[in-house]
């Protein structure tokens, strides 16, 4: 382990991103700890007004309900990755570091370990505080309706998901030169598979009369292709249980929980391996280019062009003939725009 984690590199990276750790902790406290306490206080007020004792799933509801939380956390992960790579690329110190007795593997893995530590510390702190809240308010909740495993499940899947997303962002940084653009592009790439599935489903629905099965298939493809939604919970209204104090209560729950954990773990290992291979082969002289590898520029150009074309066709709800005309027109436009971006956002020293 000492051959991989270098104390000097680790300390340098940690100094740069330690403030992101505090930011992540604040985000988790606001959305999760405050979310649980808010639902608890609302229940207490309602119970006092109605004169009833509720033992419904207030902890479950407060922990899992916060849709904007997912967007904010992705933004924090993007910021974390940019900070880890921005300084060296813009100040041109990466060549100096590479000339020191550090391997490319050490440089990359130390960045990755620091980023993972940043996320891990934040989630562990939130997990401990949520556990304390659970214990302190244990008498005000029904352990059957609010099992402690809710906290454990949230901690495991959220921690692994954002480590997986962070690792993909590291991969994007390893084959792109501009750190800020790499963070933005990396975040967008993870949406592309689900976006393509949405466009395909839209084209099928427009072109023919389809049964409800197409929507079922689409929902499955969409949910499995979009990593951002792996920690998203489903909800349902359930009939009252003994001593719940309510006629109906809402509950949030994960679907395919263990399988999603396995997929996230495999993807994290795959992304880290590809990042290592890419970072090892990159030429530091092309550090400020938009795409470090020349043979990947056509992939960027056509990927950008096709996505722009599909987005244009999908945005205008018209018949299929107009849809394909828009796709072709904006794909051509997107190709020339991508070439312009490659020229403007690249710098060959």
Coordinates of N, CA, C and O in Angstrom, one line a residue, residues 88-259:
X88 N -2.9 21.6 -11.4 CA -1.7 21.1 -12.1 C -1.8 21.4 -13.6 O -0.8 21.7 -14.3
X89 N -3.0 21.3 -14.2 CA -3.2 21.5 -15.6 C -3.1 23.0 -15.9 O -2.4 23.3 -17.0
X90 N -3.6 23.9 -15.1 CA -3.5 25.3 -15.5 C -2.2 25.9 -15.1 O -1.7 26.8 -15.8
X91 N -1.6 25.5 -14.0 CA -0.3 26.0 -13.6 C 0.9 25.3 -14.2 O 2.0 25.6 -14.0
X92 N 0.6 24.2 -14.9 CA 1.6 23.4 -15.6 C 2.6 22.8 -14.7 O 3.8 22.6 -15.0
X93 N 2.1 22.4 -13.5 CA 3.0 21.7 -12.5 C 3.0 20.2 -12.7 O 3.8 19.5 -12.0
X94 N 2.1 19.7 -13.5 CA 2.0 18.3 -13.7 C 3.2 17.7 -14.3 O 3.7 16.6 -13.9
X95 N 3.9 18.4 -15.2 CA 5.1 18.0 -15.8 C 6.2 17.9 -14.7 O 7.0 17.0 -14.7
X96 N 6.2 18.9 -13.8 CA 7.2 18.9 -12.8 C 7.0 17.7 -11.8 O 8.0 17.0 -11.4
X97 N 5.7 17.4 -11.5 CA 5.5 16.3 -10.6 C 5.8 15.0 -11.2 O 6.4 14.1 -10.6
X98 N 5.5 14.9 -12.5 CA 5.8 13.7 -13.3 C 7.3 13.4 -13.3 O 7.8 12.3 -13.5
X99 N 8.1 14.5 -13.2 CA 9.6 14.4 -13.3 C 10.2 13.9 -12.0 O 11.3 13.5 -11.9
X100 N 9.4 14.0 -10.9 CA 9.8 13.5 -9.6 C 9.7 12.0 -9.5 O 9.1 11.4 -10.4
X101 N 10.3 11.4 -8.5 CA 10.2 9.9 -8.4 C 8.9 9.4 -8.1 O 8.7 8.6 -7.1
X102 N 7.8 9.8 -8.8 CA 6.5 9.3 -8.7 C 6.0 8.7 -10.0 O 6.3 9.2 -11.0
X103 N 5.4 7.6 -9.9 CA 4.9 6.9 -11.1 C 3.5 7.6 -11.5 O 2.9 8.2 -10.6
X104 N 3.1 7.4 -12.7 CA 1.8 7.9 -13.1 C 0.7 7.3 -12.3 O -0.3 7.9 -11.9
X105 N 0.9 6.0 -12.0 CA 0.0 5.2 -11.2 C -0.2 5.9 -9.8 O -1.3 6.0 -9.3
X106 N 0.9 6.3 -9.2 CA 0.9 6.9 -7.9 C 0.1 8.2 -7.9 O -0.7 8.5 -7.0
X107 N 0.5 9.0 -8.9 CA -0.2 10.3 -9.1 C -1.7 10.2 -9.2 O -2.4 10.9 -8.5
X108 N -2.1 9.3 -10.0 CA -3.6 9.2 -10.3 C -4.3 8.6 -9.1 O -5.3 9.1 -8.6
X109 N -3.7 7.5 -8.5 CA -4.4 6.8 -7.4 C -4.4 7.6 -6.1 O -5.3 7.5 -5.4
X110 N -3.4 8.5 -5.9 CA -3.4 9.4 -4.8 C -4.6 10.4 -4.9 O -5.2 10.7 -3.9
X111 N -4.8 10.9 -6.1 CA -6.0 11.8 -6.4 C -7.3 11.0 -6.1 O -8.2 11.5 -5.4
X112 N -7.3 9.8 -6.6 CA -8.5 9.0 -6.4 C -8.8 8.7 -4.9 O -9.9 8.8 -4.4
X113 N -7.7 8.3 -4.2 CA -7.9 8.0 -2.8 C -8.3 9.2 -2.0 O -9.1 9.1 -1.1
X114 N -7.7 10.4 -2.3 CA -8.1 11.6 -1.6 C -9.6 11.9 -1.8 O -10.3 12.3 -0.9
X115 N -10.0 11.8 -3.1 CA -11.4 12.0 -3.4 C -12.4 11.1 -2.7 O -13.4 11.5 -2.2
X116 N -12.0 9.8 -2.7 CA -12.8 8.8 -2.0 C -12.9 9.1 -0.5 O -13.9 8.9 0.1
X117 N -11.7 9.4 0.0 CA -11.7 9.7 1.5 C -12.6 10.9 1.8 O -13.3 10.9 2.8
X118 N -12.6 11.9 0.9 CA -13.4 13.1 1.1 C -14.9 12.7 1.2 O -15.6 13.1 2.1
X119 N -15.3 11.9 0.2 CA -16.7 11.4 0.2 C -17.0 10.5 1.4 O -18.1 10.6 2.0
X120 N -16.1 9.6 1.7 CA -16.3 8.6 2.7 C -16.4 9.3 4.1 O -17.3 8.9 4.9
X121 N -15.6 10.2 4.4 CA -15.6 11.0 5.7 C -17.0 11.6 5.8 O -17.6 11.6 6.9
X122 N -17.4 12.3 4.7 CA -18.7 13.0 4.8 C -19.9 12.1 5.1 O -20.7 12.4 5.9
X123 N -19.9 10.9 4.4 CA -21.0 10.0 4.6 C -21.0 9.3 5.9 O -22.0 9.0 6.5
X124 N -19.7 9.0 6.4 CA -19.6 8.4 7.7 C -20.1 9.4 8.8 O -20.8 9.0 9.8
X125 N -19.7 10.7 8.7 CA -20.2 11.7 9.7 C -21.7 11.8 9.7 O -22.4 11.8 10.7
X126 N -22.3 11.8 8.5 CA -23.8 11.9 8.4 C -24.4 10.6 8.9 O -25.4 10.7 9.6
X127 N -23.8 9.5 8.6 CA -24.3 8.2 9.1 C -24.3 8.1 10.7 O -25.3 7.7 11.3
X128 N -23.2 8.6 11.3 CA -23.1 8.7 12.8 C -24.2 9.6 13.4 O -24.9 9.2 14.3
X129 N -24.3 10.8 12.8 CA -25.3 11.7 13.3 C -26.8 11.2 13.1 O -27.6 11.3 14.0
X130 N -27.1 10.6 12.0 CA -28.4 10.0 11.8 C -28.6 8.8 12.8 O -29.8 8.7 13.2
X131 N -27.6 8.1 13.0 CA -27.7 7.0 14.0 C -28.1 7.5 15.4 O -28.9 7.0 16.1
X132 N -27.4 8.7 15.8 CA -27.7 9.3 17.1 C -29.1 9.8 17.1 O -29.8 9.7 18.1
X133 N -29.5 10.4 16.0 CA -30.9 10.9 16.0 C -31.9 9.8 16.1 O -32.9 9.9 16.8
X134 N -31.6 8.7 15.5 CA -32.5 7.5 15.6 C -32.5 7.0 17.0 O -33.6 6.7 17.5
X135 N -31.4 6.9 17.7 CA -31.4 6.4 19.1 C -32.1 7.3 20.0 O -32.9 6.9 20.9
X136 N -31.8 8.6 19.9 CA -32.4 9.6 20.8 C -34.0 9.6 20.6 O -34.7 9.8 21.6
X137 N -34.5 9.4 19.4 CA -35.9 9.5 19.2 C -36.5 8.1 19.1 O -37.6 7.9 18.5
X138 N -35.8 7.1 19.6 CA -36.3 5.7 19.4 C -37.7 5.5 20.0 O -38.5 4.7 19.5
X139 N -38.0 6.2 21.1 CA -39.3 6.0 21.7 C -40.4 6.6 20.9 O -41.6 6.3 21.2
X140 N -40.1 7.5 20.0 CA -41.1 8.2 19.2 C -41.3 7.5 17.9 O -42.0 8.1 17.0
X141 N -40.7 6.4 17.6 CA -40.9 5.7 16.4 C -41.1 4.2 16.6 O -40.8 3.7 17.6
X142 N -41.7 3.6 15.6 CA -42.0 2.2 15.6 C -40.8 1.5 14.8 O -40.6 1.8 13.6
X143 N -40.0 0.7 15.5 CA -38.8 0.1 14.9 C -39.2 -0.8 13.7 O -38.4 -1.0 12.8
X144 N -40.4 -1.3 13.7 CA -40.9 -2.1 12.6 C -41.1 -1.3 11.3 O -40.8 -1.6 10.2
X145 N -41.7 -0.1 11.5 CA -42.0 0.8 10.4 C -40.7 1.6 10.1 O -40.6 2.1 8.9
X146 N -39.9 1.8 11.0 CA -38.7 2.6 10.8 C -37.4 1.8 11.2 O -36.8 2.1 12.2
X147 N -37.1 0.8 10.5 CA -35.9 -0.1 10.9 C -34.6 0.7 10.8 O -34.5 1.5 9.9
X148 N -33.7 0.3 11.6 CA -32.4 0.9 11.5 C -31.7 0.6 10.2 O -30.8 1.4 9.7
X149 N -32.1 -0.5 9.6 CA -31.5 -0.9 8.3 C -31.7 0.2 7.2 O -31.0 0.2 6.2
X150 N -32.7 1.1 7.4 CA -33.0 2.1 6.4 C -31.7 3.0 6.3 O -31.3 3.5 5.2
X151 N -31.1 3.3 7.5 CA -29.9 4.2 7.5 C -28.8 3.5 6.9 O -28.0 4.0 6.1
X152 N -28.6 2.2 7.2 CA -27.5 1.4 6.7 C -27.6 1.3 5.2 O -26.6 1.5 4.4
X153 N -28.8 1.0 4.7 CA -29.0 0.9 3.2 C -28.7 2.2 2.5 O -28.0 2.2 1.5
X154 N -29.2 3.3 3.1 CA -28.9 4.6 2.5 C -27.4 4.9 2.5 O -26.8 5.3 1.5
X155 N -26.7 4.6 3.6 CA -25.3 4.9 3.7 C -24.5 4.1 2.6 O -23.6 4.6 1.9
X156 N -24.8 2.8 2.5 CA -24.0 1.9 1.6 C -24.2 2.3 0.1 O -23.3 2.5 -0.6
X157 N -25.5 2.5 -0.3 CA -25.7 2.7 -1.7 C -25.4 4.2 -2.1 O -24.8 4.4 -3.2
X158 N -25.6 5.1 -1.2 CA -25.2 6.5 -1.6 C -23.7 6.7 -1.6 O -23.2 7.3 -2.5
X159 N -23.0 6.1 -0.6 CA -21.6 6.2 -0.6 C -21.0 5.6 -1.9 O -20.1 6.2 -2.6
X160 N -21.4 4.4 -2.2 CA -20.8 3.6 -3.3 C -21.2 4.3 -4.7 O -20.4 4.4 -5.6
X161 N -22.4 4.9 -4.7 CA -22.9 5.5 -6.0 C -22.0 6.7 -6.3 O -21.5 6.9 -7.4
X162 N -21.8 7.6 -5.3 CA -21.0 8.8 -5.5 C -19.5 8.6 -5.7 O -18.8 9.4 -6.3
X163 N -19.0 7.5 -5.1 CA -17.7 7.1 -5.4 C -17.6 6.6 -6.8 O -16.6 6.9 -7.5
X164 N -18.6 5.9 -7.3 CA -18.6 5.4 -8.7 C -18.7 6.6 -9.6 O -17.9 6.6 -10.6
X165 N -19.5 7.6 -9.4 CA -19.6 8.8 -10.2 C -18.3 9.5 -10.2 O -17.8 10.0 -11.2
X166 N -17.7 9.7 -9.0 CA -16.4 10.4 -8.9 C -15.4 9.7 -9.7 O -14.6 10.3 -10.4
X167 N -15.3 8.3 -9.7 CA -14.3 7.6 -10.4 C -14.5 7.8 -11.9 O -13.5 7.9 -12.6
X168 N -15.8 7.9 -12.4 CA -16.0 8.2 -13.8 C -15.5 9.6 -14.1 O -14.9 9.8 -15.2
X169 N -15.7 10.5 -13.2 CA -15.2 11.9 -13.5 C -13.7 11.9 -13.6 O -13.1 12.6 -14.4
X170 N -13.0 11.1 -12.8 CA -11.5 10.9 -12.8 C -11.2 10.4 -14.2 O -10.2 10.8 -14.8
X171 N -11.9 9.4 -14.7 CA -11.7 8.9 -16.0 C -11.8 10.0 -17.1 O -11.0 10.1 -18.0
X172 N -12.8 10.8 -17.0 CA -13.0 11.9 -17.9 C -11.8 12.9 -17.9 O -11.3 13.3 -18.9
X173 N -11.3 13.1 -16.7 CA -10.2 14.0 -16.5 C -8.9 13.4 -17.1 O -8.0 14.1 -17.6
X174 N -8.8 12.1 -17.1 CA -7.6 11.4 -17.6 C -7.5 11.5 -19.1 O -6.3 11.4 -19.6
X175 N -8.6 11.6 -19.9 CA -8.4 11.7 -21.3 C -8.8 13.1 -21.9 O -8.8 13.3 -23.1
X176 N -9.1 14.0 -21.0 CA -9.4 15.4 -21.4 C -8.4 16.3 -20.7 O -8.0 16.1 -19.6
X177 N -8.1 17.4 -21.4 CA -7.1 18.3 -20.8 C -7.7 19.4 -20.0 O -7.3 19.7 -18.9
X178 N -8.8 20.1 -20.5 CA -9.4 21.2 -19.8 C -10.3 20.6 -18.6 O -11.2 19.9 -18.8
X179 N -9.8 20.9 -17.4 CA -10.5 20.3 -16.2 C -11.9 20.6 -16.1 O -12.8 19.8 -15.8
X180 N -12.3 21.9 -16.3 CA -13.7 22.3 -16.1 C -14.6 21.7 -17.2 O -15.6 21.2 -16.8
X181 N -14.1 21.7 -18.4 CA -14.9 21.1 -19.5 C -15.0 19.6 -19.3 O -16.1 19.0 -19.5
X182 N -13.9 19.0 -18.8 CA -13.9 17.5 -18.5 C -15.0 17.2 -17.4 O -15.7 16.2 -17.5
X183 N -15.1 18.0 -16.4 CA -16.1 17.8 -15.4 C -17.5 17.9 -15.9 O -18.4 17.1 -15.6
X184 N -17.8 18.9 -16.8 CA -19.1 19.1 -17.4 C -19.4 17.9 -18.3 O -20.5 17.3 -18.3
X185 N -18.4 17.6 -19.2 CA -18.6 16.5 -20.2 C -18.8 15.2 -19.5 O -19.7 14.3 -19.8
X186 N -18.0 14.9 -18.4 CA -18.2 13.7 -17.7 C -19.5 13.5 -17.1 O -20.1 12.4 -17.1
X187 N -20.1 14.6 -16.5 CA -21.4 14.6 -15.9 C -22.5 14.3 -17.0 O -23.5 13.6 -16.8
X188 N -22.3 14.9 -18.2 CA -23.3 14.7 -19.3 C -23.2 13.3 -19.9 O -24.2 12.7 -20.2
X189 N -22.0 12.7 -20.0 CA -21.9 11.4 -20.6 C -22.7 10.4 -19.9 O -23.3 9.5 -20.5
X190 N -22.7 10.5 -18.6 CA -23.5 9.5 -17.8 C -25.0 9.6 -18.0 O -25.7 8.7 -17.7
X191 N -25.5 10.7 -18.6 CA -26.9 10.8 -18.9 C -27.2 10.3 -20.3 O -28.3 9.9 -20.6
X192 N -26.2 10.2 -21.2 CA -26.4 9.9 -22.6 C -27.1 8.6 -22.8 O -28.1 8.5 -23.6
X193 N -26.8 7.4 -22.2 CA -27.5 6.2 -22.4 C -29.0 6.3 -22.1 O -29.8 5.8 -22.9
X194 N -29.3 6.9 -21.0 CA -30.8 7.1 -20.7 C -31.4 8.1 -21.6 O -32.6 7.9 -22.0
X195 N -30.7 9.1 -22.1 CA -31.3 10.0 -23.1 C -31.6 9.3 -24.4 O -32.6 9.5 -25.0
X196 N -30.7 8.5 -24.9 CA -30.9 7.7 -26.1 C -32.1 6.8 -26.0 O -32.9 6.7 -26.9
X197 N -32.2 6.2 -24.8 CA -33.4 5.3 -24.6 C -34.6 6.1 -24.6 O -35.7 5.6 -25.1
X198 N -34.6 7.3 -24.1 CA -35.8 8.2 -24.1 C -36.2 8.5 -25.6 O -37.4 8.5 -25.9
X199 N -35.2 8.9 -26.4 CA -35.4 9.3 -27.8 C -36.0 8.1 -28.5 O -36.9 8.2 -29.3
X200 N -35.4 6.9 -28.4 CA -35.9 5.7 -29.1 C -37.3 5.4 -28.7 O -38.1 5.1 -29.6
X201 N -37.6 5.5 -27.4 CA -39.0 5.3 -27.0 C -40.0 6.3 -27.6 O -41.1 5.9 -28.0
X202 N -39.5 7.5 -27.7 CA -40.3 8.6 -28.2 C -40.6 8.4 -29.7 O -41.7 8.6 -30.2
X203 N -39.6 7.9 -30.5 CA -39.7 7.7 -31.9 C -40.7 6.5 -32.1 O -41.5 6.5 -33.0
X204 N -40.5 5.4 -31.3 CA -41.4 4.3 -31.5 C -42.9 4.7 -31.2 O -43.8 4.3 -31.9
X205 N -43.1 5.5 -30.2 CA -44.5 5.9 -29.8 C -45.0 6.8 -30.9 O -46.2 6.7 -31.3
X206 N -44.2 7.7 -31.5 CA -44.7 8.5 -32.5 C -45.0 7.8 -33.8 O -46.0 8.1 -34.6
X207 N -44.2 6.8 -34.1 CA -44.3 6.1 -35.4 C -45.4 5.0 -35.5 O -45.8 4.6 -36.6
X208 N -45.9 4.5 -34.4 CA -46.9 3.4 -34.4 C -47.7 3.4 -33.2 O -47.3 4.0 -32.1
X209 N -48.8 2.6 -33.2 CA -49.6 2.4 -32.1 C -48.9 1.2 -31.3 O -48.8 0.1 -31.8
X210 N -48.5 1.5 -30.1 CA -47.8 0.5 -29.3 C -48.6 0.2 -28.0 O -49.4 1.0 -27.5
X211 N -48.3 -0.9 -27.5 CA -49.0 -1.4 -26.2 C -48.3 -0.8 -25.0 O -47.2 -0.2 -25.2
X212 N -48.8 -1.0 -23.9 CA -48.2 -0.5 -22.6 C -46.9 -1.2 -22.3 O -46.1 -0.7 -21.5
X213 N -46.6 -2.3 -23.0 CA -45.3 -3.0 -22.7 C -44.1 -2.2 -23.1 O -43.1 -2.3 -22.4
X214 N -44.3 -1.3 -24.1 CA -43.1 -0.5 -24.5 C -42.7 0.5 -23.3 O -41.5 0.8 -23.1
X215 N -43.7 0.9 -22.6 CA -43.4 1.8 -21.5 C -42.7 1.1 -20.3 O -41.9 1.6 -19.6
X216 N -43.2 -0.2 -20.1 CA -42.5 -1.0 -19.1 C -41.1 -1.3 -19.4 O -40.2 -1.2 -18.6
X217 N -40.8 -1.6 -20.7 CA -39.5 -1.9 -21.2 C -38.6 -0.6 -21.0 O -37.5 -0.7 -20.6
X218 N -39.2 0.5 -21.5 CA -38.5 1.8 -21.4 C -38.1 2.1 -20.0 O -37.0 2.5 -19.7
X219 N -39.0 2.0 -19.0 CA -38.7 2.3 -17.6 C -37.6 1.4 -17.1 O -36.7 1.9 -16.4
X220 N -37.5 0.2 -17.5 CA -36.4 -0.7 -17.0 C -35.1 -0.3 -17.6 O -34.1 -0.2 -17.0
X221 N -35.1 0.0 -19.0 CA -33.9 0.4 -19.6 C -33.4 1.7 -19.1 O -32.2 1.9 -18.8
X222 N -34.3 2.6 -18.9 CA -33.9 4.0 -18.3 C -33.3 3.9 -16.9 O -32.3 4.4 -16.6
X223 N -34.0 3.1 -16.1 CA -33.5 3.0 -14.7 C -32.2 2.3 -14.6 O -31.4 2.7 -13.7
X224 N -31.9 1.3 -15.4 CA -30.6 0.6 -15.4 C -29.5 1.4 -16.1 O -28.3 1.2 -15.8
X225 N -29.9 2.2 -17.0 CA -28.8 2.9 -17.8 C -28.4 4.2 -17.2 O -27.3 4.8 -17.6
X226 N -29.2 4.7 -16.2 CA -28.8 6.0 -15.6 C -28.3 5.8 -14.2 O -29.1 5.5 -13.3
X227 N -27.0 5.9 -14.0 CA -26.4 5.6 -12.7 C -26.9 6.6 -11.7 O -27.0 6.3 -10.5
X228 N -27.2 7.8 -12.1 CA -27.6 8.9 -11.2 C -28.9 8.5 -10.4 O -29.1 9.0 -9.3
X229 N -29.7 7.6 -10.9 CA -30.9 7.2 -10.2 C -30.8 5.9 -9.4 O -31.8 5.4 -8.9
X230 N -29.6 5.3 -9.3 CA -29.5 4.0 -8.6 C -29.9 4.2 -7.1 O -30.4 3.2 -6.5
X231 N -29.6 5.3 -6.5 CA -30.0 5.5 -5.1 C -31.4 6.2 -5.0 O -31.7 6.6 -3.9
X232 N -32.1 6.3 -6.1 CA -33.4 6.9 -6.0 C -34.4 5.8 -5.5 O -34.4 4.7 -5.9
X233 N -35.3 6.2 -4.6 CA -36.2 5.2 -4.0 C -37.6 5.4 -4.7 O -38.0 6.4 -5.1
X234 N -38.3 4.3 -4.7 CA -39.7 4.3 -5.1 C -40.6 4.6 -3.9 O -40.1 4.4 -2.7
X235 N -41.8 5.0 -4.1 CA -42.7 5.2 -2.9 C -44.1 4.6 -3.2 O -44.5 4.4 -4.4
X236 N -44.8 4.3 -2.2 CA -46.1 3.7 -2.2 C -46.9 4.1 -1.0 O -46.3 4.3 0.1
X237 N -48.2 4.1 -1.1 CA -49.1 4.3 0.1 C -49.5 2.9 0.5 O -50.0 2.1 -0.2
X238 N -49.4 2.7 1.8 CA -49.7 1.4 2.4 C -50.8 1.5 3.4 O -50.9 2.5 4.1
X239 N -51.6 0.5 3.5 CA -52.7 0.5 4.5 C -52.1 0.5 5.9 O -51.0 0.1 6.2
X240 N -52.9 1.0 6.8 CA -52.4 1.2 8.2 C -52.0 -0.1 8.8 O -52.5 -1.2 8.5
X241 N -51.0 0.0 9.7 CA -50.6 -1.2 10.5 C -51.0 -0.9 12.0 O -51.3 0.2 12.4
X242 N -51.0 -2.0 12.8 CA -51.5 -1.8 14.2 C -50.6 -0.7 14.9 O -49.4 -0.6 14.8
X243 N -51.3 0.1 15.6 CA -50.7 1.2 16.4 C -50.0 2.3 15.6 O -49.2 3.0 16.2
X244 N -50.3 2.3 14.3 CA -49.6 3.4 13.6 C -50.2 4.7 13.8 O -49.6 5.8 13.6
X245 N -51.5 4.8 14.1 CA -52.1 6.1 14.4 C -52.6 6.8 13.1 O -53.2 7.9 13.2
X246 N -52.5 6.1 12.0 CA -52.9 6.7 10.7 C -53.6 5.7 9.9 O -53.4 4.5 10.0
X247 N -54.5 6.2 9.0 CA -55.2 5.2 8.1 C -54.3 4.8 7.0 O -54.4 3.6 6.6
X248 N -53.5 5.7 6.5 CA -52.6 5.3 5.4 C -51.2 6.0 5.7 O -51.2 7.0 6.3
X249 N -50.2 5.4 5.3 CA -48.9 6.0 5.4 C -48.0 5.7 4.2 O -48.2 4.8 3.5
X250 N -47.1 6.7 3.9 CA -46.3 6.6 2.7 C -44.9 5.9 3.1 O -44.4 6.2 4.2
X251 N -44.4 5.1 2.3 CA -43.1 4.5 2.5 C -42.2 4.6 1.3 O -42.7 4.4 0.2
X252 N -41.0 4.8 1.5 CA -40.0 4.8 0.4 C -39.1 3.5 0.5 O -38.8 3.1 1.6
X253 N -38.8 2.9 -0.6 CA -38.0 1.7 -0.6 C -37.2 1.6 -1.9 O -37.5 2.2 -2.9
X254 N -36.1 0.8 -1.7 CA -35.2 0.6 -2.9 C -35.7 -0.6 -3.7 O -36.2 -1.6 -3.1
X255 N -35.4 -0.6 -4.9 CA -35.6 -1.8 -5.8 C -34.3 -2.3 -6.3 O -33.4 -1.6 -6.6
X256 N -34.2 -3.7 -6.3 CA -33.0 -4.3 -6.8 C -31.7 -3.8 -6.1 O -30.7 -3.5 -6.7
X257 N -31.9 -3.7 -4.8 CA -30.8 -3.0 -4.0 C -29.5 -3.7 -4.1 O -28.4 -3.1 -4.4
X258 N -29.4 -5.0 -3.9 CA -28.1 -5.8 -3.9 C -27.5 -5.8 -5.3 O -26.3 -5.6 -5.4
X259 N -28.3 -5.9 -6.3 CA -27.8 -6.0 -7.6 C -27.2 -4.6 -8.0 O -26.2 -4.5 -8.7

